[in-house]
JSON list of C-alpha atoms in Angstrom, two decimals:
[
{"chain": "A", "resi": 1, "resn": "MET", "atom": "CA", "xyz": [0.96, 7.76, 15.59]},
{"chain": "A", "resi": 2, "resn": "ALA", "atom": "CA", "xyz": [-0.85, 5.01, 13.72]},
{"chain": "A", "resi": 3, "resn": "ALA", "atom": "CA", "xyz": [0.34, 3.03, 10.74]},
{"chain": "A", "resi": 4, "resn": "ARG", "atom": "CA", "xyz": [-0.84, 0.28, 8.45]},
{"chain": "A", "resi": 5, "resn": "ILE", "atom": "CA", "xyz": [1.10, -2.73, 7.20]},
{"chain": "A", "resi": 6, "resn": "TYR", "atom": "CA", "xyz": [0.16, -4.28, 3.89]},
{"chain": "A", "resi": 7, "resn": "GLN", "atom": "CA", "xyz": [1.68, -6.25, 1.04]},
{"chain": "A", "resi": 8, "resn": "ILE", "atom": "CA", "xyz": [2.47, -4.24, -2.08]},
{"chain": "A", "resi": 9, "resn": "PRO", "atom": "CA", "xyz": [-0.05, -5.14, -4.81]},
{"chain": "A", "resi": 10, "resn": "LYS", "atom": "CA", "xyz": [0.81, -5.87, -8.40]},
{"chain": "A", "resi": 11, "resn": "ASN", "atom": "CA", "xyz": [0.57, -2.88, -10.69]},
{"chain": "A", "resi": 12, "resn": "ALA", "atom": "CA", "xyz": [-2.42, -3.16, -13.03]},
{"chain": "A", "resi": 13, "resn": "MET", "atom": "CA", "xyz": [-0.26, -2.16, -15.98]},
{"chain": "A", "resi": 14, "resn": "GLN", "atom": "CA", "xyz": [2.22, -4.99, -15.44]},
{"chain": "A", "resi": 15, "resn": "SER", "atom": "CA", "xyz": [2.01, -8.66, -16.20]},
{"chain": "A", "resi": 16, "resn": "GLY", "atom": "CA", "xyz": [5.06, -9.50, -14.07]},
{"chain": "A", "resi": 17, "resn": "ARG", "atom": "CA", "xyz": [5.17, -9.98, -10.33]},
{"chain": "A", "resi": 18, "resn": "ALA", "atom": "CA", "xyz": [8.37, -8.08, -9.48]},
{"chain": "A", "resi": 19, "resn": "ARG", "atom": "CA", "xyz": [8.50, -6.45, -6.02]},
{"chain": "A", "resi": 20, "resn": "THR", "atom": "CA", "xyz": [5.13, -7.88, -4.97]},
{"chain": "A", "resi": 21, "resn": "ASP", "atom": "CA", "xyz": [6.62, -10.05, -2.23]},
{"chain": "A", "resi": 22, "resn": "SER", "atom": "CA", "xyz": [7.65, -7.12, 0.01]},
{"chain": "A", "resi": 23, "resn": "TRP", "atom": "CA", "xyz": [5.57, -5.47, 2.73]},
{"chain": "A", "resi": 24, "resn": "MET", "atom": "CA", "xyz": [4.97, -1.76, 3.31]},
{"chain": "A", "resi": 25, "resn": "LEU", "atom": "CA", "xyz": [4.57, 0.20, 6.55]},
{"chain": "A", "resi": 26, "resn": "GLU", "atom": "CA", "xyz": [2.76, 3.45, 5.82]},
{"chain": "A", "resi": 27, "resn": "PHE", "atom": "CA", "xyz": [1.74, 6.07, 8.39]},
{"chain": "A", "resi": 28, "resn": "GLU", "atom": "CA", "xyz": [-1.85, 7.29, 8.44]},
{"chain": "A", "resi": 29, "resn": "GLN", "atom": "CA", "xyz": [-2.76, 10.95, 8.25]},
{"chain": "A", "resi": 30, "resn": "SER", "atom": "CA", "xyz": [-2.97, 12.67, 11.61]},
{"chain": "A", "resi": 31, "resn": "GLU", "atom": "CA", "xyz": [-4.67, 15.82, 10.34]},
{"chain": "A", "resi": 32, "resn": "ALA", "atom": "CA", "xyz": [-6.88, 16.89, 7.47]},
{"chain": "A", "resi": 33, "resn": "ARG", "atom": "CA", "xyz": [-5.53, 18.27, 4.21]},
{"chain": "A", "resi": 34, "resn": "TRP", "atom": "CA", "xyz": [-6.51, 21.69, 2.87]},
{"chain": "A", "resi": 35, "resn": "PRO", "atom": "CA", "xyz": [-6.58, 23.07, -0.68]},
{"chain": "A", "resi": 36, "resn": "ASP", "atom": "CA", "xyz": [-4.02, 25.65, -1.72]},
{"chain": "A", "resi": 37, "resn": "PRO", "atom": "CA", "xyz": [-5.97, 28.73, -2.91]},
{"chain": "A", "resi": 38, "resn": "LEU", "atom": "CA", "xyz": [-3.51, 29.64, -5.66]},
{"chain": "A", "resi": 39, "resn": "MET", "atom": "CA", "xyz": [-2.67, 26.30, -7.28]},
{"chain": "A", "resi": 40, "resn": "GLY", "atom": "CA", "xyz": [-5.51, 24.12, -6.05]},
{"chain": "A", "resi": 41, "resn": "TRP", "atom": "CA", "xyz": [-3.16, 21.44, -4.73]},
{"chain": "A", "resi": 42, "resn": "THR", "atom": "CA", "xyz": [-3.79, 19.84, -1.38]},
{"chain": "A", "resi": 43, "resn": "GLY", "atom": "CA", "xyz": [-1.38, 20.56, 1.43]},
{"chain": "A", "resi": 44, "resn": "SER", "atom": "CA", "xyz": [-0.71, 19.37, 4.94]},
{"chain": "A", "resi": 45, "resn": "SER", "atom": "CA", "xyz": [1.81, 19.96, 7.69]},
{"chain": "A", "resi": 46, "resn": "ASP", "atom": "CA", "xyz": [1.84, 16.24, 8.51]},
{"chain": "A", "resi": 47, "resn": "THR", "atom": "CA", "xyz": [5.23, 14.96, 7.32]},
{"chain": "A", "resi": 48, "resn": "GLN", "atom": "CA", "xyz": [4.74, 11.41, 8.64]},
{"chain": "A", "resi": 49, "resn": "SER", "atom": "CA", "xyz": [2.16, 10.68, 5.95]},
{"chain": "A", "resi": 50, "resn": "GLN", "atom": "CA", "xyz": [4.96, 10.94, 3.36]},
{"chain": "A", "resi": 51, "resn": "VAL", "atom": "CA", "xyz": [7.01, 8.17, 4.97]},
{"chain": "A", "resi": 52, "resn": "ARG", "atom": "CA", "xyz": [6.79, 4.65, 3.51]},
{"chain": "A", "resi": 53, "resn": "LEU", "atom": "CA", "xyz": [9.03, 1.88, 4.78]},
{"chain": "A", "resi": 54, "resn": "THR", "atom": "CA", "xyz": [9.56, -1.36, 2.87]},
{"chain": "A", "resi": 55, "resn": "PHE", "atom": "CA", "xyz": [10.25, -4.70, 4.59]},
{"chain": "A", "resi": 56, "resn": "PRO", "atom": "CA", "xyz": [11.02, -8.18, 3.22]},
{"chain": "A", "resi": 57, "resn": "ASP", "atom": "CA", "xyz": [8.21, -9.83, 5.20]},
{"chain": "A", "resi": 58, "resn": "LYS", "atom": "CA", "xyz": [5.27, -9.12, 7.50]},
{"chain": "A", "resi": 59, "resn": "ASP", "atom": "CA", "xyz": [7.07, -10.17, 10.67]},
{"chain": "A", "resi": 60, "resn": "ALA", "atom": "CA", "xyz": [9.89, -7.67, 10.09]},
{"chain": "A", "resi": 61, "resn": "ALA", "atom": "CA", "xyz": [7.39, -4.85, 9.64]},
{"chain": "A", "resi": 62, "resn": "LYS", "atom": "CA", "xyz": [5.52, -5.83, 12.82]},
{"chain": "A", "resi": 63, "resn": "ALA", "atom": "CA", "xyz": [8.79, -6.07, 14.76]},
{"chain": "A", "resi": 64, "resn": "TYR", "atom": "CA", "xyz": [9.80, -2.58, 13.61]},
{"chain": "A", "resi": 65, "resn": "ALA", "atom": "CA", "xyz": [6.44, -1.16, 14.68]},
{"chain": "A", "resi": 66, "resn": "GLU", "atom": "CA", "xyz": [6.66, -2.81, 18.10]},
{"chain": "A", "resi": 67, "resn": "LYS", "atom": "CA", "xyz": [10.26, -1.68, 18.60]},
{"chain": "A", "resi": 68, "resn": "TYR", "atom": "CA", "xyz": [9.40, 1.98, 18.03]},
{"chain": "A", "resi": 69, "resn": "GLY", "atom": "CA", "xyz": [5.97, 1.94, 19.71]},
{"chain": "A", "resi": 70, "resn": "ILE", "atom": "CA", "xyz": [3.93, 2.44, 16.55]},
{"chain": "A", "resi": 71, "resn": "ALA", "atom": "CA", "xyz": [0.33, 1.29, 16.68]},
{"chain": "A", "resi": 72, "resn": "ALA", "atom": "CA", "xyz": [0.13, -0.66, 13.42]},
{"chain": "A", "resi": 73, "resn": "ARG", "atom": "CA", "xyz": [-2.72, -2.61, 11.85]},
{"chain": "A", "resi": 74, "resn": "VAL", "atom": "CA", "xyz": [-1.93, -5.46, 9.46]},
{"chain": "A", "resi": 75, "resn": "TYR", "atom": "CA", "xyz": [-4.12, -5.71, 6.37]},
{"chain": "A", "resi": 76, "resn": "ALA", "atom": "CA", "xyz": [-4.32, -9.20, 4.93]},
{"chain": "A", "resi": 77, "resn": "THR", "atom": "CA", "xyz": [-3.57, -9.75, 1.26]},
{"chain": "A", "resi": 78, "resn": "PRO", "atom": "CA", "xyz": [-6.76, -10.55, -0.65]},
{"chain": "A", "resi": 79, "resn": "PRO", "atom": "CA", "xyz": [-6.79, -13.97, -2.32]},
{"chain": "A", "resi": 80, "resn": "LYS", "atom": "CA", "xyz": [-5.89, -14.06, -5.97]},
{"chain": "A", "resi": 81, "resn": "THR", "atom": "CA", "xyz": [-8.62, -15.39, -8.21]},
{"chain": "A", "resi": 82, "resn": "LEU", "atom": "CA", "xyz": [-7.99, -16.43, -11.79]},
{"chain": "A", "resi": 83, "resn": "LYS", "atom": "CA", "xyz": [-10.71, -16.27, -14.39]},
{"chain": "A", "resi": 84, "resn": "ILE", "atom": "CA", "xyz": [-9.82, -19.10, -16.72]},
{"chain": "A", "resi": 85, "resn": "GLN", "atom": "CA", "xyz": [-11.28, -18.39, -20.10]},
{"chain": "A", "resi": 86, "resn": "ALA", "atom": "CA", "xyz": [-10.70, -19.84, -23.54]},
{"chain": "A", "resi": 87, "resn": "TYR", "atom": "CA", "xyz": [-10.65, -17.83, -26.73]},
{"chain": "A", "resi": 88, "resn": "ALA", "atom": "CA", "xyz": [-13.65, -19.80, -28.01]},
{"chain": "A", "resi": 89, "resn": "ASP", "atom": "CA", "xyz": [-15.77, -18.41, -25.13]},
{"chain": "A", "resi": 90, "resn": "ASN", "atom": "CA", "xyz": [-15.83, -15.04, -26.93]},
{"chain": "A", "resi": 91, "resn": "PHE", "atom": "CA", "xyz": [-18.06, -16.55, -29.61]},
{"chain": "A", "resi": 92, "resn": "ARG", "atom": "CA", "xyz": [-20.70, -18.25, -27.45]}
]
C-alpha cells in the first residue's frame, strides 16, 4: 500500500490562500480502472484510492504513515514565482 504526501495547491479560480497550508496523504491506485459499458464511467474495486487524509504539517503526515506502515513518498512544494508586470507593459 503506497501513498503520496503533498501540500494542497491553491485553486486556480481563487485569489485567496485559504487551506493551502495543510498537507494531504493520498493513496495510490493499486489496480487499473475499467470503463463501465453502460454509462462509460470508470470503475475500480480499489477503495483505498478514495481515501484522502489532511494533516496540519508534513511531519504529522509522515508520522501517521510510519505509524501504520504505509510506504509514503513526500512531494516537495514547487517554488512560487511572481511575474511582476505593470499595466504600461501591455502597450510596449
